[in-house]
mmCIF file of C-alpha atoms in Angstrom:
data_model
loop_
_atom_site.group_PDB
_atom_site.id
_atom_site.type_symbol
_atom_site.label_atom_id
_atom_site.label_comp_id
_atom_site.label_asym_id
_atom_site.label_seq_id
_atom_site.Cartn_x
_atom_site.Cartn_y
_atom_site.Cartn_z
ATOM 1 C CA GLN A 154 -16.343 -7.391 3.670
ATOM 2 C CA VAL A 155 -17.468 -6.053 6.959
ATOM 3 C CA GLN A 156 -21.393 -6.727 7.330
ATOM 4 C CA LEU A 157 -23.978 -6.479 10.936
ATOM 5 C CA GLN A 158 -27.004 -8.473 10.712
ATOM 6 C CA GLU A 159 -29.799 -7.237 13.360
ATOM 7 C CA SER A 160 -31.762 -10.297 14.486
ATOM 8 C CA GLY A 161 -35.182 -10.008 17.264
ATOM 9 C CA PRO A 162 -38.428 -10.663 17.587
ATOM 10 C CA GLY A 163 -40.274 -7.245 15.635
ATOM 11 C CA LEU A 164 -43.119 -7.227 18.283
ATOM 12 C CA VAL A 165 -42.586 -6.354 22.141
ATOM 13 C CA LYS A 166 -45.221 -5.709 24.675
ATOM 14 C CA PRO A 167 -44.971 -2.703 26.868
ATOM 15 C CA SER A 168 -43.036 -3.201 30.080
ATOM 16 C CA GLU A 169 -41.551 -5.899 28.981
ATOM 17 C CA THR A 170 -37.766 -5.851 27.396
ATOM 18 C CA LEU A 171 -36.333 -5.164 24.129
ATOM 19 C CA SER A 172 -34.017 -7.729 22.554
ATOM 20 C CA LEU A 173 -31.846 -7.469 19.831
ATOM 21 C CA THR A 174 -28.757 -8.852 18.487
ATOM 22 C CA CYS A 175 -26.150 -8.156 16.303
ATOM 23 C CA THR A 176 -24.244 -10.332 13.908
ATOM 24 C CA VAL A 177 -21.155 -10.024 12.655
ATOM 25 C CA SER A 178 -19.709 -10.925 9.398
ATOM 26 C CA GLY A 179 -16.636 -10.703 8.006
ATOM 27 C CA TYR A 180 -14.314 -8.864 9.955
ATOM 28 C CA SER A 181 -13.634 -10.373 14.108
ATOM 29 C CA ILE A 182 -15.193 -8.316 17.264
ATOM 30 C CA SER A 183 -12.511 -8.724 19.245
ATOM 31 C CA SER A 184 -10.013 -7.563 16.584
ATOM 32 C CA GLY A 185 -11.181 -4.279 16.948
ATOM 33 C CA TYR A 186 -13.480 -1.092 16.771
ATOM 34 C CA TYR A 187 -16.489 -0.316 19.467
ATOM 35 C CA TRP A 188 -19.400 -2.106 18.802
ATOM 36 C CA GLY A 189 -23.394 0.174 18.860
ATOM 37 C CA TRP A 190 -26.516 0.731 18.962
ATOM 38 C CA ILE A 191 -28.863 3.006 17.188
ATOM 39 C CA ARG A 192 -32.321 3.418 17.283
ATOM 40 C CA GLN A 193 -34.899 5.293 14.216
ATOM 41 C CA PRO A 194 -38.591 5.899 15.531
ATOM 42 C CA PRO A 195 -40.966 6.392 12.619
ATOM 43 C CA GLY A 196 -40.917 9.874 11.268
ATOM 44 C CA LYS A 197 -37.913 10.551 13.179
ATOM 45 C CA GLY A 198 -34.287 10.942 13.452
ATOM 46 C CA LEU A 199 -31.680 8.652 14.849
ATOM 47 C CA GLU A 200 -31.059 8.524 18.445
ATOM 48 C CA TRP A 201 -27.861 7.288 19.930
ATOM 49 C CA ILE A 202 -28.352 3.955 22.029
ATOM 50 C CA GLY A 203 -24.783 2.927 22.998
ATOM 51 C CA SER A 204 -21.826 0.803 22.531
ATOM 52 C CA ILE A 205 -19.648 -1.697 23.914
ATOM 53 C CA TYR A 206 -15.794 -2.849 23.043
ATOM 54 C CA HIS A 207 -14.524 -6.345 23.036
ATOM 55 C CA SER A 208 -12.775 -5.820 26.157
ATOM 56 C CA GLY A 209 -16.985 -5.220 27.944
ATOM 57 C CA SER A 210 -16.313 -2.028 28.750
ATOM 58 C CA THR A 211 -19.902 0.350 27.547
ATOM 59 C CA TYR A 212 -21.046 3.143 27.304
ATOM 60 C CA TYR A 213 -24.863 4.073 26.783
ATOM 61 C CA ASN A 214 -26.815 7.506 26.400
ATOM 62 C CA PRO A 215 -27.853 8.979 29.549
ATOM 63 C CA SER A 216 -31.142 9.356 28.176
ATOM 64 C CA LEU A 217 -31.635 5.815 28.155
ATOM 65 C CA LYS A 218 -29.138 4.771 30.953
ATOM 66 C CA SER A 219 -31.109 2.648 33.202
ATOM 67 C CA ARG A 220 -33.349 1.050 31.327
ATOM 68 C CA VAL A 221 -29.586 -0.553 28.708
ATOM 69 C CA THR A 222 -27.703 -3.511 28.502
ATOM 70 C CA ILE A 223 -25.311 -3.932 25.996
ATOM 71 C CA SER A 224 -23.292 -7.227 26.657
ATOM 72 C CA VAL A 225 -20.771 -8.921 24.107
ATOM 73 C CA ASP A 226 -20.194 -12.073 22.855
ATOM 74 C CA THR A 227 -16.914 -12.383 20.720
ATOM 75 C CA SER A 228 -17.220 -16.657 21.146
ATOM 76 C CA LYS A 229 -20.395 -15.587 18.640
ATOM 77 C CA ASN A 230 -19.164 -12.373 17.215
ATOM 78 C CA GLN A 231 -22.608 -11.420 18.415
ATOM 79 C CA PHE A 232 -23.212 -8.375 20.880
ATOM 80 C CA SER A 233 -26.788 -7.600 21.861
ATOM 81 C CA LEU A 234 -28.939 -5.358 23.141
ATOM 82 C CA LYS A 235 -31.929 -4.968 25.880
ATOM 83 C CA LEU A 236 -34.076 -2.225 26.359
ATOM 84 C CA SER A 237 -35.986 -2.683 29.338
ATOM 85 C CA SER A 238 -39.435 -1.288 30.955
ATOM 86 C CA VAL A 239 -39.995 -0.739 26.995
ATOM 87 C CA THR A 240 -43.512 1.901 25.865
ATOM 88 C CA ALA A 241 -44.604 2.851 22.654
ATOM 89 C CA ALA A 242 -42.444 5.533 22.164
ATOM 90 C CA ASP A 243 -39.631 3.056 22.088
ATOM 91 C CA THR A 244 -40.858 1.832 19.089
ATOM 92 C CA ALA A 245 -38.543 2.504 16.216
ATOM 93 C CA VAL A 246 -35.996 0.901 13.970
ATOM 94 C CA TYR A 247 -32.964 -0.256 15.449
ATOM 95 C CA TYR A 248 -28.972 -0.971 13.933
ATOM 96 C CA CYS A 249 -26.515 -2.403 14.820
ATOM 97 C CA ALA A 250 -23.412 -0.740 13.884
ATOM 98 C CA ARG A 251 -19.562 -0.749 14.056
ATOM 99 C CA ILE A 252 -17.343 2.337 15.315
ATOM 100 C CA VAL A 253 -14.938 4.269 15.304
ATOM 101 C CA THR A 254 -12.828 4.844 17.943
ATOM 102 C CA ASP A 255 -13.985 8.471 17.920
ATOM 103 C CA TYR A 256 -17.713 7.732 17.688
ATOM 104 C CA TYR A 257 -18.744 7.829 14.730
ATOM 105 C CA MET A 258 -20.518 4.506 12.204
ATOM 106 C CA ASP A 259 -18.714 3.799 9.303
ATOM 107 C CA VAL A 260 -20.687 0.578 8.606
ATOM 108 C CA TRP A 261 -24.671 -0.784 9.180
ATOM 109 C CA GLY A 262 -26.990 -3.627 9.495
ATOM 110 C CA LYS A 263 -30.139 -3.253 7.633
ATOM 111 C CA GLY A 264 -32.228 -2.176 10.844
ATOM 112 C CA THR A 265 -34.753 -4.361 12.528
ATOM 113 C CA THR A 266 -37.951 -2.693 13.549
ATOM 114 C CA VAL A 267 -39.340 -2.872 16.626
ATOM 115 C CA THR A 268 -43.009 -2.374 17.453
ATOM 116 C CA VAL A 269 -44.110 -1.742 21.424
ATOM 117 C CA SER A 270 -47.761 -2.856 21.331
ATOM 118 C CA SER A 271 -49.835 -5.243 23.659
ATOM 119 C CA GLU B 185 -26.075 17.101 25.175
ATOM 120 C CA ILE B 186 -25.269 19.224 21.939
ATOM 121 C CA VAL B 187 -28.121 19.360 19.963
ATOM 122 C CA LEU B 188 -28.154 19.770 15.646
ATOM 123 C CA THR B 189 -30.172 21.849 13.788
ATOM 124 C CA GLN B 190 -30.179 20.597 9.709
ATOM 125 C CA SER B 191 -31.866 22.857 6.922
ATOM 126 C CA PRO B 192 -33.805 23.213 5.433
ATOM 127 C CA GLY B 193 -35.867 20.573 6.120
ATOM 128 C CA THR B 194 -36.271 20.016 2.462
ATOM 129 C CA LEU B 195 -34.463 21.338 -1.021
ATOM 130 C CA SER B 196 -35.902 20.538 -4.013
ATOM 131 C CA LEU B 197 -33.296 20.360 -7.502
ATOM 132 C CA SER B 198 -32.909 19.146 -10.285
ATOM 133 C CA PRO B 199 -29.629 16.502 -11.133
ATOM 134 C CA GLY B 200 -27.760 18.461 -12.022
ATOM 135 C CA GLU B 201 -27.272 21.296 -9.681
ATOM 136 C CA ARG B 202 -25.272 22.172 -6.068
ATOM 137 C CA ALA B 203 -26.603 21.271 -3.483
ATOM 138 C CA THR B 204 -25.970 22.890 0.227
ATOM 139 C CA LEU B 205 -26.977 21.326 3.038
ATOM 140 C CA SER B 206 -26.280 23.314 6.452
ATOM 141 C CA CYS B 207 -25.826 21.597 10.076
ATOM 142 C CA ARG B 208 -25.565 23.735 13.249
ATOM 143 C CA ALA B 209 -24.226 23.269 16.390
ATOM 144 C CA SER B 210 -26.234 24.302 19.764
ATOM 145 C CA GLN B 211 -22.741 25.149 20.966
ATOM 146 C CA SER B 212 -19.192 24.123 19.562
ATOM 147 C CA VAL B 213 -18.065 20.906 17.842
ATOM 148 C CA SER B 214 -15.216 20.000 19.182
ATOM 149 C CA SER B 215 -11.670 19.090 17.351
ATOM 150 C CA ASN B 216 -14.750 19.606 14.414
ATOM 151 C CA TYR B 217 -15.485 16.082 15.688
ATOM 152 C CA LEU B 218 -19.061 16.352 12.441
ATOM 153 C CA ALA B 219 -20.006 13.717 10.030
ATOM 154 C CA TRP B 220 -22.234 13.043 7.467
ATOM 155 C CA TYR B 221 -24.620 10.673 5.950
ATOM 156 C CA GLN B 222 -26.859 9.398 3.800
ATOM 157 C CA GLN B 223 -30.183 7.587 3.929
ATOM 158 C CA LYS B 224 -32.322 6.404 0.710
ATOM 159 C CA PRO B 225 -36.114 4.851 2.114
ATOM 160 C CA GLY B 226 -36.042 1.497 3.581
ATOM 161 C CA GLN B 227 -32.277 1.588 3.978
ATOM 162 C CA ALA B 228 -29.426 2.671 6.528
ATOM 163 C CA PRO B 229 -27.777 5.712 6.962
ATOM 164 C CA ARG B 230 -24.236 5.480 4.513
ATOM 165 C CA LEU B 231 -20.851 7.156 6.059
ATOM 166 C CA LEU B 232 -19.683 9.928 3.653
ATOM 167 C CA ILE B 233 -18.246 12.315 5.946
ATOM 168 C CA TYR B 234 -16.219 12.104 9.269
ATOM 169 C CA GLY B 235 -13.945 15.041 10.574
ATOM 170 C CA ALA B 236 -16.468 17.551 8.348
ATOM 171 C CA SER B 237 -14.226 16.816 5.784
ATOM 172 C CA SER B 238 -13.087 13.599 4.817
ATOM 173 C CA ARG B 239 -14.360 11.752 3.089
ATOM 174 C CA ALA B 240 -15.659 7.985 3.943
ATOM 175 C CA THR B 241 -13.517 5.240 1.687
ATOM 176 C CA GLY B 242 -15.736 4.735 -1.348
ATOM 177 C CA ILE B 243 -17.582 8.394 -1.614
ATOM 178 C CA PRO B 244 -17.360 10.409 -4.850
ATOM 179 C CA ASP B 245 -15.910 13.854 -5.213
ATOM 180 C CA ARG B 246 -18.521 15.630 -5.930
ATOM 181 C CA PHE B 247 -19.209 14.900 -1.810
ATOM 182 C CA SER B 248 -17.240 17.784 -0.133
ATOM 183 C CA GLY B 249 -17.851 18.717 4.484
ATOM 184 C CA SER B 250 -16.844 22.123 5.003
ATOM 185 C CA GLY B 251 -17.078 24.359 8.104
ATOM 186 C CA SER B 252 -16.068 24.280 12.138
ATOM 187 C CA GLY B 253 -16.854 25.365 15.211
ATOM 188 C CA THR B 254 -20.672 25.455 15.485
ATOM 189 C CA ASP B 255 -21.872 25.631 11.743
ATOM 190 C CA PHE B 256 -20.718 23.088 9.580
ATOM 191 C CA THR B 257 -22.288 22.403 5.243
ATOM 192 C CA LEU B 258 -22.441 19.386 3.286
ATOM 193 C CA THR B 259 -22.010 20.345 -0.514
ATOM 194 C CA ILE B 260 -23.360 18.067 -3.880
ATOM 195 C CA SER B 261 -21.475 19.711 -6.364
ATOM 196 C CA ARG B 262 -23.477 17.932 -9.565
ATOM 197 C CA LEU B 263 -26.526 16.242 -8.425
ATOM 198 C CA GLU B 264 -26.535 12.379 -9.722
ATOM 199 C CA PRO B 265 -29.969 10.999 -9.672
ATOM 200 C CA GLU B 266 -29.169 8.362 -7.125
ATOM 201 C CA ASP B 267 -27.872 11.883 -4.819
ATOM 202 C CA PHE B 268 -32.105 12.425 -3.777
ATOM 203 C CA ALA B 269 -32.191 11.166 -0.348
ATOM 204 C CA VAL B 270 -32.087 12.306 3.456
ATOM 205 C CA TYR B 271 -29.252 13.667 5.238
ATOM 206 C CA HIS B 272 -28.097 13.682 8.037
ATOM 207 C CA CYS B 273 -25.308 15.204 10.246
ATOM 208 C CA GLN B 274 -24.044 13.658 13.506
ATOM 209 C CA GLN B 275 -21.234 15.607 15.978
ATOM 210 C CA TYR B 276 -19.162 13.310 17.730
ATOM 211 C CA GLY B 277 -17.390 15.572 19.989
ATOM 212 C CA SER B 278 -18.928 15.476 22.767
ATOM 213 C CA SER B 279 -21.228 12.912 24.999
ATOM 214 C CA PRO B 280 -23.612 11.932 23.800
ATOM 215 C CA PRO B 281 -22.923 12.155 20.610
ATOM 216 C CA THR B 282 -26.156 13.250 19.020
ATOM 217 C CA PHE B 283 -28.193 13.542 15.212
ATOM 218 C CA GLY B 284 -29.758 16.361 13.719
ATOM 219 C CA GLY B 285 -33.189 15.902 12.349
ATOM 220 C CA GLY B 286 -32.315 15.632 8.495
ATOM 221 C CA THR B 287 -32.404 17.554 5.275
ATOM 222 C CA LYS B 288 -34.508 15.619 2.428
ATOM 223 C CA VAL B 289 -32.522 15.818 -0.932
ATOM 224 C CA GLU B 290 -35.272 15.703 -3.086
ATOM 225 C CA ILE B 291 -35.735 15.765 -7.079
ATOM 226 C CA LYS B 292 -37.588 19.027 -8.533
#
């Protein structure tokens, strides 16, 4: 059974970098699929952030591309998100997910809440 | 990017009734690459439908998806108590993937 678990600080100061890690169990990242991040601001809809393949190739949402970096560590079966220069608008629940080649998500983590505040 | 508009915003129904949820795209969704997700409070979204009409593994057959081009529908034939939740549509035919604003199905 594939499971994903997000981890990282729940509070980040404005202008700093948000860093989250997703640990995958029950499946080897190196075996295939894309892996990615989606977020949901309070009371709002879902927003695609970006994705990565085990080879390291990435795709980012153009609206966030200048601030986003997604990386993968196949030895730890983890992938990570960095979002720089955060503001209050980046406050959201952040989900990691397994992404089918066509770019829909078939397995999700439980999500982690990140608040941007001084 | 493709904008998805879901309607209604809230649907108030009783258990056993039929639910019909709409997702309209601002332009045609390539290859009918449209998915539906169910989300309960405090939980992650759960994949229900992909490719507009294919049920994901383990999804009951009371859930069905239909549509093409710019108009898509999720139908729940007979609402069970566990079906009251928020439903999101997502298109993945054009980059970037985008989501609708969600439809809440609540108990009447």
